[in-house]
PDB file of N, CA and C in Angstrom:
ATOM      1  N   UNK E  30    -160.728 176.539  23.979  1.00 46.00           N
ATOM      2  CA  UNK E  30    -159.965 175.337  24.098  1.00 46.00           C
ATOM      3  C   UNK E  30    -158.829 175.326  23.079  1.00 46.00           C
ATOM      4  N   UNK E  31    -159.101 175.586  22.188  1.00 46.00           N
ATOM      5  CA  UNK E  31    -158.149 175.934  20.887  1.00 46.00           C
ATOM      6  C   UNK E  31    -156.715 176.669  20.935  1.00 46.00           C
ATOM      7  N   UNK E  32    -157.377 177.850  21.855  1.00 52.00           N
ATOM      8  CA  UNK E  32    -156.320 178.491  22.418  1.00 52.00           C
ATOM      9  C   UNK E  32    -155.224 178.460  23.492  1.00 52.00           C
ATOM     10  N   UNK E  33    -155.790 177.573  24.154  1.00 53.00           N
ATOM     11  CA  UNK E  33    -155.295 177.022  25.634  1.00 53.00           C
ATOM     12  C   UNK E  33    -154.496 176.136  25.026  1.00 53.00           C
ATOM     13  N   UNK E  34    -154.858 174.935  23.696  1.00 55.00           N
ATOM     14  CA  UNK E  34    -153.524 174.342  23.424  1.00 55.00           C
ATOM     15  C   UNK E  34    -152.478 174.415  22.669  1.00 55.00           C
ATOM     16  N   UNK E  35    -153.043 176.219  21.787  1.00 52.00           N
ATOM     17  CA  UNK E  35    -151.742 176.343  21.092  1.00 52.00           C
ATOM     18  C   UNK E  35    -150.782 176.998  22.252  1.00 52.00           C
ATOM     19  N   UNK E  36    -151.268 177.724  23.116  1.00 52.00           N
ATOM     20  CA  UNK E  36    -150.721 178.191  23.790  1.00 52.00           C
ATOM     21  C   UNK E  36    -149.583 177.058  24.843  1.00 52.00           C
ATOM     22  N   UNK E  37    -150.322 175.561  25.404  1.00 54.00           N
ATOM     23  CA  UNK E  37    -149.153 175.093  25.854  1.00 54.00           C
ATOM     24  C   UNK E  37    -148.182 174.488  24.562  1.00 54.00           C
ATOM     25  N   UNK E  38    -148.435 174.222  23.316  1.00 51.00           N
ATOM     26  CA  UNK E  38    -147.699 173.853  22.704  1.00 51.00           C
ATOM     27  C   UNK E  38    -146.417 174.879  22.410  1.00 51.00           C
ATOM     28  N   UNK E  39    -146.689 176.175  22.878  1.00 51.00           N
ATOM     29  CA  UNK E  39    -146.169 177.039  22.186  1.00 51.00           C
ATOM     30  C   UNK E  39    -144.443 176.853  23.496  1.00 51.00           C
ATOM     31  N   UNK E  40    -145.684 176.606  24.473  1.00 51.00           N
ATOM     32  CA  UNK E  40    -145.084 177.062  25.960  1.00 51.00           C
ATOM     33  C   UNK E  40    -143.538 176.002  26.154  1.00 51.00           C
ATOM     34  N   UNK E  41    -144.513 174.694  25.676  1.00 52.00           N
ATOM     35  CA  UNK E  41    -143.330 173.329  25.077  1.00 52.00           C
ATOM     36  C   UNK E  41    -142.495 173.850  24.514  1.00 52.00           C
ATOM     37  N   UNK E  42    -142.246 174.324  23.279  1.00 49.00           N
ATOM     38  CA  UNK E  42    -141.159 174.620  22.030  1.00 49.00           C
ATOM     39  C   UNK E  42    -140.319 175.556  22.830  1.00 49.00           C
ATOM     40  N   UNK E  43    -140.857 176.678  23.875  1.00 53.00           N
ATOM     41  CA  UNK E  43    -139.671 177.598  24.284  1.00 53.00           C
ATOM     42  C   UNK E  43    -138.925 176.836  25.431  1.00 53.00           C
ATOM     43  N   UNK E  44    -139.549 176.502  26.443  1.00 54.00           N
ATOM     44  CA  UNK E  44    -138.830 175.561  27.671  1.00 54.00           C
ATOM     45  C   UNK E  44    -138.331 174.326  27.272  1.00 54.00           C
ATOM     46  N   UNK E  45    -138.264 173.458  25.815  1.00 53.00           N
ATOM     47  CA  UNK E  45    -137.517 172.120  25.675  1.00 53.00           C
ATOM     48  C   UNK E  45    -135.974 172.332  25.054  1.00 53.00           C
ATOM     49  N   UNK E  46    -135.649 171.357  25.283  1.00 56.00           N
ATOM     50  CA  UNK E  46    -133.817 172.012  25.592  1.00 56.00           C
ATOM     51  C   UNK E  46    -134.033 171.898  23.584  1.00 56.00           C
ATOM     52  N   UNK E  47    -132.559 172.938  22.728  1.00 57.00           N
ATOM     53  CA  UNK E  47    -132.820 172.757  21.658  1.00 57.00           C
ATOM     54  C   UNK E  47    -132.454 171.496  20.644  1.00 57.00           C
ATOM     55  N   UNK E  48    -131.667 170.934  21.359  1.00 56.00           N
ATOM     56  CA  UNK E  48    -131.721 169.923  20.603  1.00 56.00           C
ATOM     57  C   UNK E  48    -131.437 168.839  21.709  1.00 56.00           C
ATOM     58  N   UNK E  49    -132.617 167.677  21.653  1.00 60.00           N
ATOM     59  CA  UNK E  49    -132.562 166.671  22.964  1.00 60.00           C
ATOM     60  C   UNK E  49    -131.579 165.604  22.364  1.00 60.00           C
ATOM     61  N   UNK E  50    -130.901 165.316  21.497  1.00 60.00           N
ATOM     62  CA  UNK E  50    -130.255 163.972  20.742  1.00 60.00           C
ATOM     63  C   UNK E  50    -129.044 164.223  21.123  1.00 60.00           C
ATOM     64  N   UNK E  51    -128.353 165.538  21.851  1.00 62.00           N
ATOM     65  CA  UNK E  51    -127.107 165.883  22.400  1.00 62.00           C
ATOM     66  C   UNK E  51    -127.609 165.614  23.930  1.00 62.00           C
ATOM     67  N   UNK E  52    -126.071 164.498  24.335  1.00 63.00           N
ATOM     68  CA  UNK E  52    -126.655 164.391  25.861  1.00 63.00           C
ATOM     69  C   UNK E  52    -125.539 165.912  26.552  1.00 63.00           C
ATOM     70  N   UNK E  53    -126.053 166.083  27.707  1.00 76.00           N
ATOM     71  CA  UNK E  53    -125.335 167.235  28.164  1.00 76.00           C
ATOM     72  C   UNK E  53    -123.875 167.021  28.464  1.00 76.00           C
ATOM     73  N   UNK E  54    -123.538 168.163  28.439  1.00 79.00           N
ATOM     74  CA  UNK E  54    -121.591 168.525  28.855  1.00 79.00           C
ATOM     75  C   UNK E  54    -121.436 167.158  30.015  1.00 79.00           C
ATOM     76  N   UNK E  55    -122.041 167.171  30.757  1.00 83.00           N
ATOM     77  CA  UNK E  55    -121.782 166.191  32.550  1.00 83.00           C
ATOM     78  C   UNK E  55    -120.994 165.141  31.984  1.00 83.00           C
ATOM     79  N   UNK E  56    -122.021 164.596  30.879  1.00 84.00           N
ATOM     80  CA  UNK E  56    -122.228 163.017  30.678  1.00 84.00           C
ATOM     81  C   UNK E  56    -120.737 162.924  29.716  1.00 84.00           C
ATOM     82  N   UNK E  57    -120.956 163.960  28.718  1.00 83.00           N
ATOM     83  CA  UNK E  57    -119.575 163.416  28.303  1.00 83.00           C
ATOM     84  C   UNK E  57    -118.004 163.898  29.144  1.00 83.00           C
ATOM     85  N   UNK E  58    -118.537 164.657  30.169  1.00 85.00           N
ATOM     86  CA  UNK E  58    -116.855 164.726  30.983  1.00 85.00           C
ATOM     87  C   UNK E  58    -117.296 163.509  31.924  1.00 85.00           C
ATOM     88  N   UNK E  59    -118.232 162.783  32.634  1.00 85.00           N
ATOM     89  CA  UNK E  59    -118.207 162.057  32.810  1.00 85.00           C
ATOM     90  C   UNK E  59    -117.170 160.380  32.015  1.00 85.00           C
ATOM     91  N   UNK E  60    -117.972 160.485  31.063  1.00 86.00           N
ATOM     92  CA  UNK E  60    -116.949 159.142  29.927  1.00 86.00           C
ATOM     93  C   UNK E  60    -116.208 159.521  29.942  1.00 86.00           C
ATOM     94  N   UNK E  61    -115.718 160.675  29.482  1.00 88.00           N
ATOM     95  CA  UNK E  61    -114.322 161.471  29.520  1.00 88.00           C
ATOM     96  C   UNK E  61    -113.348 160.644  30.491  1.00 88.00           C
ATOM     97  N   UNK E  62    -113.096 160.846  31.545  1.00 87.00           N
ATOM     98  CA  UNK E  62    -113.021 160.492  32.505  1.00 87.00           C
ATOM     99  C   UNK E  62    -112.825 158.712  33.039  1.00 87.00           C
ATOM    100  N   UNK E  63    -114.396 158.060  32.941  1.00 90.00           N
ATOM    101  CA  UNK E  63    -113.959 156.979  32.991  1.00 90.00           C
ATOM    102  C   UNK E  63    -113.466 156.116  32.005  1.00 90.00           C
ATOM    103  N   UNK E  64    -113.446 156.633  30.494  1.00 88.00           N
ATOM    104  CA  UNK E  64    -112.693 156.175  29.163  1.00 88.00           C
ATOM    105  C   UNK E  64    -111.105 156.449  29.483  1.00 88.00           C
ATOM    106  N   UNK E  65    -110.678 156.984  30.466  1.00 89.00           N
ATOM    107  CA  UNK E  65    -109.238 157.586  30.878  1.00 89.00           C
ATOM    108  C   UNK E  65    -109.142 156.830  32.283  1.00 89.00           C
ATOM    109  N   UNK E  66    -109.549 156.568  32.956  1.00 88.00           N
ATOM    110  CA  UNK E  66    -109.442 156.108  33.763  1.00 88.00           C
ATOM    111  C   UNK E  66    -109.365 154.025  33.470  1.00 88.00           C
ATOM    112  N   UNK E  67    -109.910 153.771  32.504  1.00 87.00           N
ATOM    113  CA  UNK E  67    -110.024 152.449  31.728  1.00 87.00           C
ATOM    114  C   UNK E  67    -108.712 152.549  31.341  1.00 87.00           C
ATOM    115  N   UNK E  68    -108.449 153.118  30.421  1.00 88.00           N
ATOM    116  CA  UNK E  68    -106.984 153.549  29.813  1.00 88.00           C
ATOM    117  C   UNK E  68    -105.604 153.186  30.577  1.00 88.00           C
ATOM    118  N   UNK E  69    -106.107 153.731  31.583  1.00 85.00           N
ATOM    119  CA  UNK E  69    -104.480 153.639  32.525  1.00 85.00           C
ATOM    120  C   UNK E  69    -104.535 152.359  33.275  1.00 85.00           C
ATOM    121  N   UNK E  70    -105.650 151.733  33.086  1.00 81.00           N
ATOM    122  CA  UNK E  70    -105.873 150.463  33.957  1.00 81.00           C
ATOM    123  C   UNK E  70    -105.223 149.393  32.475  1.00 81.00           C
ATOM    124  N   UNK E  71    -105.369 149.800  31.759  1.00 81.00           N
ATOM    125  CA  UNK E  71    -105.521 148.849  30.645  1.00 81.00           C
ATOM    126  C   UNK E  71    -103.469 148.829  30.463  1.00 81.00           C
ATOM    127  N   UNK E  72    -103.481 149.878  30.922  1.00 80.00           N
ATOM    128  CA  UNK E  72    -101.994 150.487  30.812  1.00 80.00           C
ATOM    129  C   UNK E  72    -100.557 149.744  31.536  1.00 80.00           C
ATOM    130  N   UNK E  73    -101.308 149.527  32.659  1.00 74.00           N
ATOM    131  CA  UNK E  73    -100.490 149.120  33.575  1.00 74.00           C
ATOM    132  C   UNK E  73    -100.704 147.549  33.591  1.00 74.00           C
ATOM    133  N   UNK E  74    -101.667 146.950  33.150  1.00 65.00           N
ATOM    134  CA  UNK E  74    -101.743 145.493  32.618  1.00 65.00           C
ATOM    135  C   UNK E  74    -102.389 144.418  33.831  1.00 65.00           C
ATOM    136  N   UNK E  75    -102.694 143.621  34.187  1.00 61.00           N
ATOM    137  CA  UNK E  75    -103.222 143.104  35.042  1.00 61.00           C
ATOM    138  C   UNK E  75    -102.746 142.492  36.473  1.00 61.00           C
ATOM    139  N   UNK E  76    -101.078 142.690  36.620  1.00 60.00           N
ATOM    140  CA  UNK E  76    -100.598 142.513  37.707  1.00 60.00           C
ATOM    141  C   UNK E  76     -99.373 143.559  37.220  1.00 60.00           C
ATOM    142  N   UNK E  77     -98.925 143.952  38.162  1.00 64.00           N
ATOM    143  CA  UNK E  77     -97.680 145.001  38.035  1.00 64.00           C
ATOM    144  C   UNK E  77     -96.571 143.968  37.870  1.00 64.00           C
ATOM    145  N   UNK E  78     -96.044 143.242  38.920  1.00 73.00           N
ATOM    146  CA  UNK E  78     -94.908 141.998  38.966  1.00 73.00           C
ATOM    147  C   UNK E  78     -95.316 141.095  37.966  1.00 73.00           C
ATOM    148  N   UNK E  79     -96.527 140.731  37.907  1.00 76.00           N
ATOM    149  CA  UNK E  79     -96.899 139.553  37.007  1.00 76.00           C
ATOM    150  C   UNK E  79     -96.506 139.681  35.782  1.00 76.00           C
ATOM    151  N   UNK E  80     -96.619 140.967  35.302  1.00 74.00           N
ATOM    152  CA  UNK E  80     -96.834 141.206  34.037  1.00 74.00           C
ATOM    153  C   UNK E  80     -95.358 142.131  33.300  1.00 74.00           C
ATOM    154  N   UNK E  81     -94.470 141.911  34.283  1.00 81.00           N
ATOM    155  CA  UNK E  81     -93.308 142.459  33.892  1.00 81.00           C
ATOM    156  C   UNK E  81     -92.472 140.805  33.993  1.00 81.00           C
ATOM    157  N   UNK E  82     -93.168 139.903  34.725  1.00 87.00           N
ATOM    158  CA  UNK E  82     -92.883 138.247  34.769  1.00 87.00           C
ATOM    159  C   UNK E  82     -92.822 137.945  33.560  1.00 87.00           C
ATOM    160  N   UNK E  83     -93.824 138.240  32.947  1.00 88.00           N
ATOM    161  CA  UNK E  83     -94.213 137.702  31.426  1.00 88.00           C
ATOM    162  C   UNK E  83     -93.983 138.316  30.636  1.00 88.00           C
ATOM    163  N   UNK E  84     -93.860 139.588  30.625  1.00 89.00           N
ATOM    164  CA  UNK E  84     -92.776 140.399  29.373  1.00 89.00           C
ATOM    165  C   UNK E  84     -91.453 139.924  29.421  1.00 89.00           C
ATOM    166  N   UNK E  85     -90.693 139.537  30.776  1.00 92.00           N
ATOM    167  CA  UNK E  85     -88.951 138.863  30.589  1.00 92.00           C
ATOM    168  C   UNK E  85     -88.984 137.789  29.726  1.00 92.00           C
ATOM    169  N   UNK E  86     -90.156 136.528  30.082  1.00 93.00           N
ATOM    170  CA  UNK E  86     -90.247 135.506  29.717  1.00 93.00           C
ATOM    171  C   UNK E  86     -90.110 135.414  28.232  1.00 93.00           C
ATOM    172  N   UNK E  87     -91.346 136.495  27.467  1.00 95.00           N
ATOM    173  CA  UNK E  87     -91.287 136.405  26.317  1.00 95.00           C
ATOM    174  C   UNK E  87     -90.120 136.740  25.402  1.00 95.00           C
ATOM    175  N   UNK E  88     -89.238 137.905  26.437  1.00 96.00           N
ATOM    176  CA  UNK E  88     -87.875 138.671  25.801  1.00 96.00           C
ATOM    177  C   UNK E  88     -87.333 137.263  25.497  1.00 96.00           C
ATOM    178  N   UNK E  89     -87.194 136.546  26.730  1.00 96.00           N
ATOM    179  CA  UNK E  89     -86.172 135.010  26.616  1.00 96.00           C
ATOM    180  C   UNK E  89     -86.594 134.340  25.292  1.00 96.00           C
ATOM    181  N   UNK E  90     -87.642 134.200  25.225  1.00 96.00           N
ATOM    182  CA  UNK E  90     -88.434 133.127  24.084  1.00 96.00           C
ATOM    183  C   UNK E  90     -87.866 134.040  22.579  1.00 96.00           C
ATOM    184  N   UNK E  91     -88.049 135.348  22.747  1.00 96.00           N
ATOM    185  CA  UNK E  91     -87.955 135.777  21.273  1.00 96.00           C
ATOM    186  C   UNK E  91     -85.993 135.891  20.995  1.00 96.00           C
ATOM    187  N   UNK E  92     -85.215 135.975  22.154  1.00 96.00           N
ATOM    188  CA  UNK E  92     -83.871 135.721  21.936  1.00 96.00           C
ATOM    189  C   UNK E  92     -83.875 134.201  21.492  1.00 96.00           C
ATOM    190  N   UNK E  93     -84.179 133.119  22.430  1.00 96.00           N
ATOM    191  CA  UNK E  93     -84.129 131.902  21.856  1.00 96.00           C
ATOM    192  C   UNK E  93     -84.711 131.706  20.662  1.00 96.00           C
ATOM    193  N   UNK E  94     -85.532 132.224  20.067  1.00 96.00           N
ATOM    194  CA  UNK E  94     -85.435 132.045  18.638  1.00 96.00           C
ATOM    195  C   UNK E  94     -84.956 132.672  17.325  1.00 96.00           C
ATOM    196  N   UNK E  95     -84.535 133.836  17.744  1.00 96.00           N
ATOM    197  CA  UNK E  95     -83.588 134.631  17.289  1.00 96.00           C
ATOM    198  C   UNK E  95     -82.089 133.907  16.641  1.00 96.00           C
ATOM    199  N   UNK E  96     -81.745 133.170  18.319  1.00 97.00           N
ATOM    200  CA  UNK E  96     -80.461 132.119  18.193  1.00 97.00           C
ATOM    201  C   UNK E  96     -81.091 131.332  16.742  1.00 97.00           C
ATOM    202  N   UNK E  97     -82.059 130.612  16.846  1.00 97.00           N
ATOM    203  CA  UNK E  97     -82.074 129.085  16.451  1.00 97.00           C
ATOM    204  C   UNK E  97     -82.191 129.731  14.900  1.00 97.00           C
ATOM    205  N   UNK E  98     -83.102 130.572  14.587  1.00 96.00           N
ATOM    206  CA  UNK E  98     -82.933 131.230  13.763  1.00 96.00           C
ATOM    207  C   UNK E  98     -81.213 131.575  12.980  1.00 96.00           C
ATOM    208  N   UNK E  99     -80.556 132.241  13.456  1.00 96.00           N
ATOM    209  CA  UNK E  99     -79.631 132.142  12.992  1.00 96.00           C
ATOM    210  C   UNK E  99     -78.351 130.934  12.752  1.00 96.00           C
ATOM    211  N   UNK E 100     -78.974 130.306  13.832  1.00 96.00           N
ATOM    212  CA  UNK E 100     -78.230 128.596  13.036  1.00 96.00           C
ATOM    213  C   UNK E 100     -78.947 127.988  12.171  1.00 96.00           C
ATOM    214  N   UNK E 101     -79.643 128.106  11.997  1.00 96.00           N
ATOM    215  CA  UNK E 101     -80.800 127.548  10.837  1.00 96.00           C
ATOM    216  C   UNK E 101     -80.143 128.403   9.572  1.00 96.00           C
ATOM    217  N   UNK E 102     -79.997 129.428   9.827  1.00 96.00           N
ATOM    218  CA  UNK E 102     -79.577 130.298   8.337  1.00 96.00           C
ATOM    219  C   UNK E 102     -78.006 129.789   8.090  1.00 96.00           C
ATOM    220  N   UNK E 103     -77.398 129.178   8.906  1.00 96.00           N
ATOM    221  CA  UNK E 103     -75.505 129.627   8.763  1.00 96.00           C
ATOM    222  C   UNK E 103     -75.847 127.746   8.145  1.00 96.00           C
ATOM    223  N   UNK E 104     -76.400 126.904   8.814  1.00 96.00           N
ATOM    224  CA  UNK E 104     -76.431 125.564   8.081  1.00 96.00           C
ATOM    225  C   UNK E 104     -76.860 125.732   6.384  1.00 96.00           C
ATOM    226  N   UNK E 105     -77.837 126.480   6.371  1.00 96.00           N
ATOM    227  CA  UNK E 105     -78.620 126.674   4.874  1.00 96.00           C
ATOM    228  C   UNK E 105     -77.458 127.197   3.947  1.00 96.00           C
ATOM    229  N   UNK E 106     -76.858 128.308   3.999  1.00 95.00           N
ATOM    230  CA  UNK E 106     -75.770 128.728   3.657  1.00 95.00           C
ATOM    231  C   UNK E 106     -74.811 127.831   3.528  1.00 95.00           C
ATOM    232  N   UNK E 107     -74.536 127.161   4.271  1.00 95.00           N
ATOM    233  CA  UNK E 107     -73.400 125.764   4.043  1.00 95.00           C
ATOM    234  C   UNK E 107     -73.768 124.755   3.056  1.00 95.00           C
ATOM    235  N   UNK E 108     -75.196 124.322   3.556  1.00 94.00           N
ATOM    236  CA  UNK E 108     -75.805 123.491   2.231  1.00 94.00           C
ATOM    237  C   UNK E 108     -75.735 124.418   0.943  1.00 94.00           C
ATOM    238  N   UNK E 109     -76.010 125.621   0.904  1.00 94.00           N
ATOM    239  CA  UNK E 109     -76.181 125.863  -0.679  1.00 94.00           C
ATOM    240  C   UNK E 109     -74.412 125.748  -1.065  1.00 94.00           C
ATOM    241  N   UNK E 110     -73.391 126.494  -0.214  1.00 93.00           N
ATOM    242  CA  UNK E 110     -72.478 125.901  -1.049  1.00 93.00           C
ATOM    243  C   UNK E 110     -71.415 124.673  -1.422  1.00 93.00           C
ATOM    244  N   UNK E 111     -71.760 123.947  -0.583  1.00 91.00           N
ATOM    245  CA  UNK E 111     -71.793 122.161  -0.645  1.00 91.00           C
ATOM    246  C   UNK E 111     -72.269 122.275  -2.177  1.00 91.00           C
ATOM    247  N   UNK E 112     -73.713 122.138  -1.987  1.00 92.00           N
ATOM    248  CA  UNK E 112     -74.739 122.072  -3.359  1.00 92.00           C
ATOM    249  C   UNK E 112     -73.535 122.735  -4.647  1.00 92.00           C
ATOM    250  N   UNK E 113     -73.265 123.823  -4.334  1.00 91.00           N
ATOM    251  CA  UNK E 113     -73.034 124.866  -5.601  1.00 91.00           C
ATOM    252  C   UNK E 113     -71.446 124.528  -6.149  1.00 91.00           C
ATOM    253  N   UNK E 114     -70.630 123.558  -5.142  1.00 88.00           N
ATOM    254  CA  UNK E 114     -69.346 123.030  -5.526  1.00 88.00           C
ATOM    255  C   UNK E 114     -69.733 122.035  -6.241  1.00 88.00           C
ATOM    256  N   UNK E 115     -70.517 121.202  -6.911  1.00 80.00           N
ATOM    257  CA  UNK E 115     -70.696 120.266  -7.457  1.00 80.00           C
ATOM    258  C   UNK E 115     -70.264 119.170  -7.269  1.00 80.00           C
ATOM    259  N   UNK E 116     -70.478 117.774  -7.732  1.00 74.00           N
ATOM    260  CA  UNK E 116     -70.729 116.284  -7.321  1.00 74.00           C
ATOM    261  C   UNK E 116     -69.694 115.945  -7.093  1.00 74.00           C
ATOM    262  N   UNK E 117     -68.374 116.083  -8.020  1.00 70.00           N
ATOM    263  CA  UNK E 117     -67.200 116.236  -7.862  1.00 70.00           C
ATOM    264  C   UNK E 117     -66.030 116.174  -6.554  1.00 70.00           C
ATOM    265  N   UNK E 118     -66.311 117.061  -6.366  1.00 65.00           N
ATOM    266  CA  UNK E 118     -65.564 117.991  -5.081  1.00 65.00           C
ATOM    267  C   UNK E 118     -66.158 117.551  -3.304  1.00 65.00           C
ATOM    268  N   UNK E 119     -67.738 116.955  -3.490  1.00 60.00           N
ATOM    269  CA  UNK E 119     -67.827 116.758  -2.529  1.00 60.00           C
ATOM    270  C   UNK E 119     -67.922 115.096  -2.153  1.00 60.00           C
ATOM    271  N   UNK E 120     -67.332 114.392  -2.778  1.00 63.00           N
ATOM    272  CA  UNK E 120     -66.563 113.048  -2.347  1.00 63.00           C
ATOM    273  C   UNK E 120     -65.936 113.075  -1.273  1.00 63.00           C
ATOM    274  N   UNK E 121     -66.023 112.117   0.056  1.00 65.00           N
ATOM    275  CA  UNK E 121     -65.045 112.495   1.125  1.00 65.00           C
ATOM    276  C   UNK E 121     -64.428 111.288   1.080  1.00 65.00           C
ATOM    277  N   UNK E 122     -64.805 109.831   0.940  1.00 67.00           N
ATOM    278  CA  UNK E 122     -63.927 108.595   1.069  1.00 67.00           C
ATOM    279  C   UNK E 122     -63.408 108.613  -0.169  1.00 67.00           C
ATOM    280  N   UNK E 123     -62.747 107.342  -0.338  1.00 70.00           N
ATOM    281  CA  UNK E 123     -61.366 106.929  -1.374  1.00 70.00           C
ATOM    282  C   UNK E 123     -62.043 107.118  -2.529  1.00 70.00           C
ATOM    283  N   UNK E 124     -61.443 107.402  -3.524  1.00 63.00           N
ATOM    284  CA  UNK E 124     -61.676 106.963  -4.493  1.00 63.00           C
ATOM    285  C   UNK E 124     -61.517 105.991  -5.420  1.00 63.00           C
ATOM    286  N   UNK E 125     -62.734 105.655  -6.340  1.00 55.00           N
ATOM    287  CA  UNK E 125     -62.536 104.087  -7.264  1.00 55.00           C
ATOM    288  C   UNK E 125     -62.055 104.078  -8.442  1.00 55.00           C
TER     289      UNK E 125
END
């Protein structure tokens, strides 16, 4: 009896793959595959028209603030040199 089970143990160690914690080649060209196939879906975005809809939209939004942005800066600039002519100079009615 002794012998009969070193013998299948032995029989185990030569026929089990050598290392079972690696899954086989298939599985990872499998993911391979559908991780690339996710990819290009992810790529092209969730409507083709839709989503070239909403990229213009946002172009518009980031020009319109671009603009406002730069009137915001050309007023600031005016105030500082208002400010920087002193109290003086910026009197506009008669004087007393």
């Amino acid at each position: 009896m002794l012998r009969k089970s070193r013998y299948s143990c032995m029989l185990a160690v030569k026929t089990a793959p050598a290392n079972r914690s690696k899954p086989p080649a298939t599985i990872h060209a499998g993911l391979a595959l559908a991780f690339g196939l996710w990819a290009q879906r992810l790529r092209r975005g969730p409507g083709g028209s839709e989503g070239q809809t909403r990229l213009e939209v946002l172009e518009a939004e980031v020009d319109n603030l671009r603009r406002e942005l730069s009137e915001t800066q050309e007023r600031l600039d005016f105030a500082e040199q208002v400010l920087a002519q002193g109290p003086e100079s910026r009197r506009v009615g008669p004087e007393r």
